[in-house]
mmCIF file of C-alpha atoms in Angstrom:
data_model
loop_
_atom_site.group_PDB
_atom_site.id
_atom_site.type_symbol
_atom_site.label_atom_id
_atom_site.label_comp_id
_atom_site.label_asym_id
_atom_site.label_seq_id
_atom_site.Cartn_x
_atom_site.Cartn_y
_atom_site.Cartn_z
ATOM 1 C CA MET A 37 -96.260 -6.087 3.610
ATOM 2 C CA ALA A 38 -95.189 -4.347 6.798
ATOM 3 C CA SER A 39 -95.637 -0.593 6.986
ATOM 4 C CA GLU A 40 -92.549 -0.266 9.185
ATOM 5 C CA HIS A 41 -89.329 -2.224 9.206
ATOM 6 C CA SER A 42 -86.938 -2.628 12.123
ATOM 7 C CA PHE A 43 -83.784 -4.322 13.330
ATOM 8 C CA ASP A 44 -81.721 -4.539 16.508
ATOM 9 C CA ILE A 45 -78.076 -3.573 16.898
ATOM 10 C CA SER A 46 -76.310 -5.764 19.422
ATOM 11 C CA ALA A 47 -72.783 -6.642 20.529
ATOM 12 C CA ALA A 48 -73.606 -10.227 21.434
ATOM 13 C CA ILE A 49 -70.866 -12.784 20.892
ATOM 14 C CA ASP A 50 -71.729 -16.396 20.188
ATOM 15 C CA LYS A 51 -70.502 -18.346 23.233
ATOM 16 C CA GLN A 52 -69.885 -21.413 21.088
ATOM 17 C CA GLU A 53 -67.512 -19.416 18.867
ATOM 18 C CA LEU A 54 -65.595 -18.296 21.975
ATOM 19 C CA LYS A 55 -65.343 -21.906 23.092
ATOM 20 C CA ASN A 56 -64.220 -23.014 19.617
ATOM 21 C CA ALA A 57 -61.532 -20.307 19.568
ATOM 22 C CA PHE A 58 -60.362 -21.479 23.014
ATOM 23 C CA GLU A 59 -60.106 -25.097 21.835
ATOM 24 C CA GLN A 60 -58.165 -24.059 18.715
ATOM 25 C CA ALA A 61 -55.816 -21.909 20.812
ATOM 26 C CA LYS A 62 -55.164 -24.887 23.142
ATOM 27 C CA LYS A 63 -54.327 -27.092 20.157
ATOM 28 C CA GLU A 64 -51.894 -24.504 18.792
ATOM 29 C CA LEU A 65 -50.344 -24.102 22.248
ATOM 30 C CA ASP A 66 -49.629 -27.846 22.350
ATOM 31 C CA SER A 67 -48.048 -27.845 18.889
ATOM 32 C CA ARG A 68 -45.958 -24.624 18.999
ATOM 33 C CA TYR A 69 -42.228 -25.357 19.010
ATOM 34 C CA ASP A 70 -41.303 -21.971 20.525
ATOM 35 C CA LEU A 71 -43.445 -22.756 23.584
ATOM 36 C CA LYS A 72 -41.905 -26.190 24.302
ATOM 37 C CA GLY A 73 -40.288 -26.412 27.733
ATOM 38 C CA ILE A 74 -42.006 -23.263 28.993
ATOM 39 C CA LYS A 75 -44.867 -23.625 31.410
ATOM 40 C CA THR A 76 -47.887 -22.102 29.647
ATOM 41 C CA GLU A 77 -51.608 -22.514 30.144
ATOM 42 C CA ILE A 78 -54.859 -21.175 28.705
ATOM 43 C CA GLN A 79 -58.160 -21.438 30.567
ATOM 44 C CA PHE A 80 -61.605 -20.233 29.565
ATOM 45 C CA ASN A 81 -64.465 -19.275 31.891
ATOM 46 C CA GLU A 82 -67.603 -19.734 29.763
ATOM 47 C CA LYS A 83 -69.943 -18.043 32.216
ATOM 48 C CA ASP A 84 -68.028 -14.741 32.327
ATOM 49 C CA SER A 85 -66.371 -15.010 28.857
ATOM 50 C CA ILE A 86 -62.898 -14.611 30.372
ATOM 51 C CA PHE A 87 -59.679 -16.118 29.007
ATOM 52 C CA LYS A 88 -57.025 -16.746 31.679
ATOM 53 C CA LEU A 89 -53.502 -16.969 30.298
ATOM 54 C CA SER A 90 -50.490 -18.061 32.347
ATOM 55 C CA SER A 91 -46.823 -18.393 31.466
ATOM 56 C CA SER A 92 -43.454 -18.566 33.192
ATOM 57 C CA SER A 93 -42.155 -15.945 30.720
ATOM 58 C CA GLU A 94 -43.652 -12.493 30.145
ATOM 59 C CA SER A 95 -42.742 -12.501 26.438
ATOM 60 C CA LYS A 96 -44.468 -15.860 25.980
ATOM 61 C CA LEU A 97 -47.559 -14.420 27.693
ATOM 62 C CA ASP A 98 -47.809 -11.931 24.818
ATOM 63 C CA VAL A 99 -47.451 -14.845 22.381
ATOM 64 C CA LEU A 100 -50.367 -16.579 24.131
ATOM 65 C CA LYS A 101 -52.450 -13.406 23.842
ATOM 66 C CA ASP A 102 -51.672 -13.200 20.114
ATOM 67 C CA ILE A 103 -52.668 -16.854 19.649
ATOM 68 C CA VAL A 104 -56.026 -16.347 21.398
ATOM 69 C CA ILE A 105 -56.828 -13.122 19.535
ATOM 70 C CA SER A 106 -55.888 -14.631 16.157
ATOM 71 C CA LYS A 107 -58.200 -17.591 16.805
ATOM 72 C CA LEU A 108 -61.024 -15.223 17.787
ATOM 73 C CA ILE A 109 -60.546 -13.230 14.575
ATOM 74 C CA LYS A 110 -60.666 -16.440 12.530
ATOM 75 C CA ARG A 111 -63.978 -17.273 14.246
ATOM 76 C CA GLY A 112 -65.424 -13.894 13.166
ATOM 77 C CA ILE A 113 -65.083 -12.058 16.482
ATOM 78 C CA ASN A 114 -63.799 -8.474 16.409
ATOM 79 C CA SER A 115 -60.459 -8.215 18.218
ATOM 80 C CA GLY A 116 -61.533 -4.824 19.601
ATOM 81 C CA ALA A 117 -64.185 -6.622 21.642
ATOM 82 C CA ILE A 118 -61.430 -8.281 23.718
ATOM 83 C CA LYS A 119 -60.303 -6.220 26.709
ATOM 84 C CA GLU A 120 -57.321 -6.829 28.968
ATOM 85 C CA LEU A 121 -58.700 -7.048 32.511
ATOM 86 C CA SER A 122 -55.585 -7.621 34.579
ATOM 87 C CA ARG A 123 -51.924 -8.480 34.235
ATOM 88 C CA GLU A 124 -50.086 -9.991 37.198
ATOM 89 C CA ASN A 125 -46.363 -10.527 37.573
ATOM 90 C CA GLY A 126 -44.595 -12.880 39.911
ATOM 91 C CA ALA A 127 -43.160 -16.381 39.636
ATOM 92 C CA MET A 128 -45.816 -16.919 36.959
ATOM 93 C CA PHE A 129 -47.171 -14.201 34.710
ATOM 94 C CA HIS A 130 -50.977 -14.061 34.406
ATOM 95 C CA LEU A 131 -53.224 -12.190 31.993
ATOM 96 C CA ASN A 132 -57.025 -12.081 31.955
ATOM 97 C CA LEU A 133 -58.877 -11.188 28.751
ATOM 98 C CA LYS A 134 -62.622 -10.525 28.675
ATOM 99 C CA ALA A 135 -64.893 -10.693 25.654
ATOM 100 C CA ASN A 136 -67.126 -7.601 25.751
ATOM 101 C CA ASP A 137 -70.551 -8.775 24.614
ATOM 102 C CA SER A 138 -72.779 -5.815 25.433
ATOM 103 C CA ILE A 139 -73.128 -2.238 24.242
ATOM 104 C CA ASP A 140 -72.310 0.155 27.080
ATOM 105 C CA SER A 141 -74.182 3.456 27.406
ATOM 106 C CA GLU A 142 -71.335 5.532 25.928
ATOM 107 C CA ASN A 143 -71.166 3.455 22.731
ATOM 108 C CA ALA A 144 -74.969 3.328 22.535
ATOM 109 C CA LYS A 145 -75.036 7.124 22.601
ATOM 110 C CA LYS A 146 -72.376 7.275 19.854
ATOM 111 C CA ILE A 147 -74.435 4.944 17.666
ATOM 112 C CA ASN A 148 -77.634 6.896 18.338
ATOM 113 C CA LYS A 149 -75.894 10.187 17.550
ATOM 114 C CA ALA A 150 -74.494 8.864 14.258
ATOM 115 C CA ILE A 151 -77.949 7.630 13.226
ATOM 116 C CA LYS A 152 -79.554 10.988 14.055
ATOM 117 C CA GLU A 153 -76.824 12.918 12.180
ATOM 118 C CA SER A 154 -77.452 10.847 9.051
ATOM 119 C CA LYS A 155 -80.796 12.682 8.627
ATOM 120 C CA LEU A 156 -82.449 9.434 7.495
ATOM 121 C CA LYS A 157 -86.125 8.907 8.230
ATOM 122 C CA VAL A 158 -85.516 6.347 10.966
ATOM 123 C CA ASN A 159 -85.986 6.277 14.724
ATOM 124 C CA SER A 160 -83.531 4.637 17.106
ATOM 125 C CA SER A 161 -83.980 3.814 20.760
ATOM 126 C CA ILE A 162 -81.730 2.244 23.369
ATOM 127 C CA ARG A 163 -83.233 -0.896 24.919
ATOM 128 C CA GLY A 164 -80.896 -2.226 27.557
ATOM 129 C CA ASP A 165 -77.802 -3.480 25.758
ATOM 130 C CA GLU A 166 -79.450 -3.330 22.317
ATOM 131 C CA ILE A 167 -80.524 -0.505 20.042
ATOM 132 C CA ARG A 168 -83.764 -0.809 18.045
ATOM 133 C CA VAL A 169 -83.892 1.043 14.714
ATOM 134 C CA VAL A 170 -87.282 1.530 13.020
ATOM 135 C CA GLY A 171 -87.997 3.037 9.600
ATOM 136 C CA LYS A 172 -90.469 2.883 6.727
ATOM 137 C CA GLN A 173 -87.879 2.179 4.009
ATOM 138 C CA ILE A 174 -85.761 -0.952 4.251
ATOM 139 C CA ASP A 175 -83.093 0.859 2.180
ATOM 140 C CA ASP A 176 -82.742 3.449 4.973
ATOM 141 C CA LEU A 177 -82.164 0.633 7.460
ATOM 142 C CA GLN A 178 -79.422 -0.801 5.254
ATOM 143 C CA VAL A 179 -77.749 2.621 5.135
ATOM 144 C CA VAL A 180 -77.921 2.748 8.946
ATOM 145 C CA MET A 181 -76.199 -0.662 9.104
ATOM 146 C CA LYS A 182 -73.405 0.686 6.896
ATOM 147 C CA ILE A 183 -73.048 3.812 9.060
ATOM 148 C CA VAL A 184 -72.795 1.734 12.258
ATOM 149 C CA ARG A 185 -70.189 -0.604 10.707
ATOM 150 C CA GLU A 186 -68.083 2.426 9.711
ATOM 151 C CA LEU A 187 -68.028 3.818 13.274
ATOM 152 C CA ASP A 188 -65.130 1.462 14.164
ATOM 153 C CA LEU A 189 -66.389 0.773 17.666
ATOM 154 C CA GLU A 190 -64.446 -1.706 19.739
ATOM 155 C CA LEU A 191 -67.442 -4.027 19.839
ATOM 156 C CA ASN A 192 -68.527 -7.135 18.002
ATOM 157 C CA ILE A 193 -71.484 -5.389 16.304
ATOM 158 C CA SER A 194 -74.236 -7.613 14.932
ATOM 159 C CA PHE A 195 -77.612 -6.846 13.387
ATOM 160 C CA LYS A 196 -80.563 -9.092 14.073
ATOM 161 C CA ASN A 197 -84.343 -9.315 13.882
ATOM 162 C CA LEU A 198 -84.585 -7.480 10.543
ATOM 163 C CA LYS A 199 -88.300 -7.332 9.871
#
């Protein structure tokens, strides 16, 4: 039996789930009656995890955004992890949405601070875009997981490598 247990906190998003959400959103776009006759388009850049939405109507652009976000939620991706990059107006309205799949330094510090304030016998350290939590009691690690979930960060928090 291990004398110390550990796990990693990450904000990684499964790329396949993003792609599946994109495909489902495209299917709904083709079948929606309220979008018939209006030029609308959804594109997905897998490499950068960016959704590109286009419509000839600004109100329908918001409908497209709602469709994409609802499909992401159904695939288990936190809607807070989706950030609006840019919105362009003109003959066509464009909106770029990015899936945030890494923990930035500010959120990492918030997580670290919450763990330290819990007064549990665990150590946490920031390792790039992940946070490693180490402790002797596996029950303490489970309490840390609960604390992190309750922080309501706008990230798709996941826990992995529980040893």
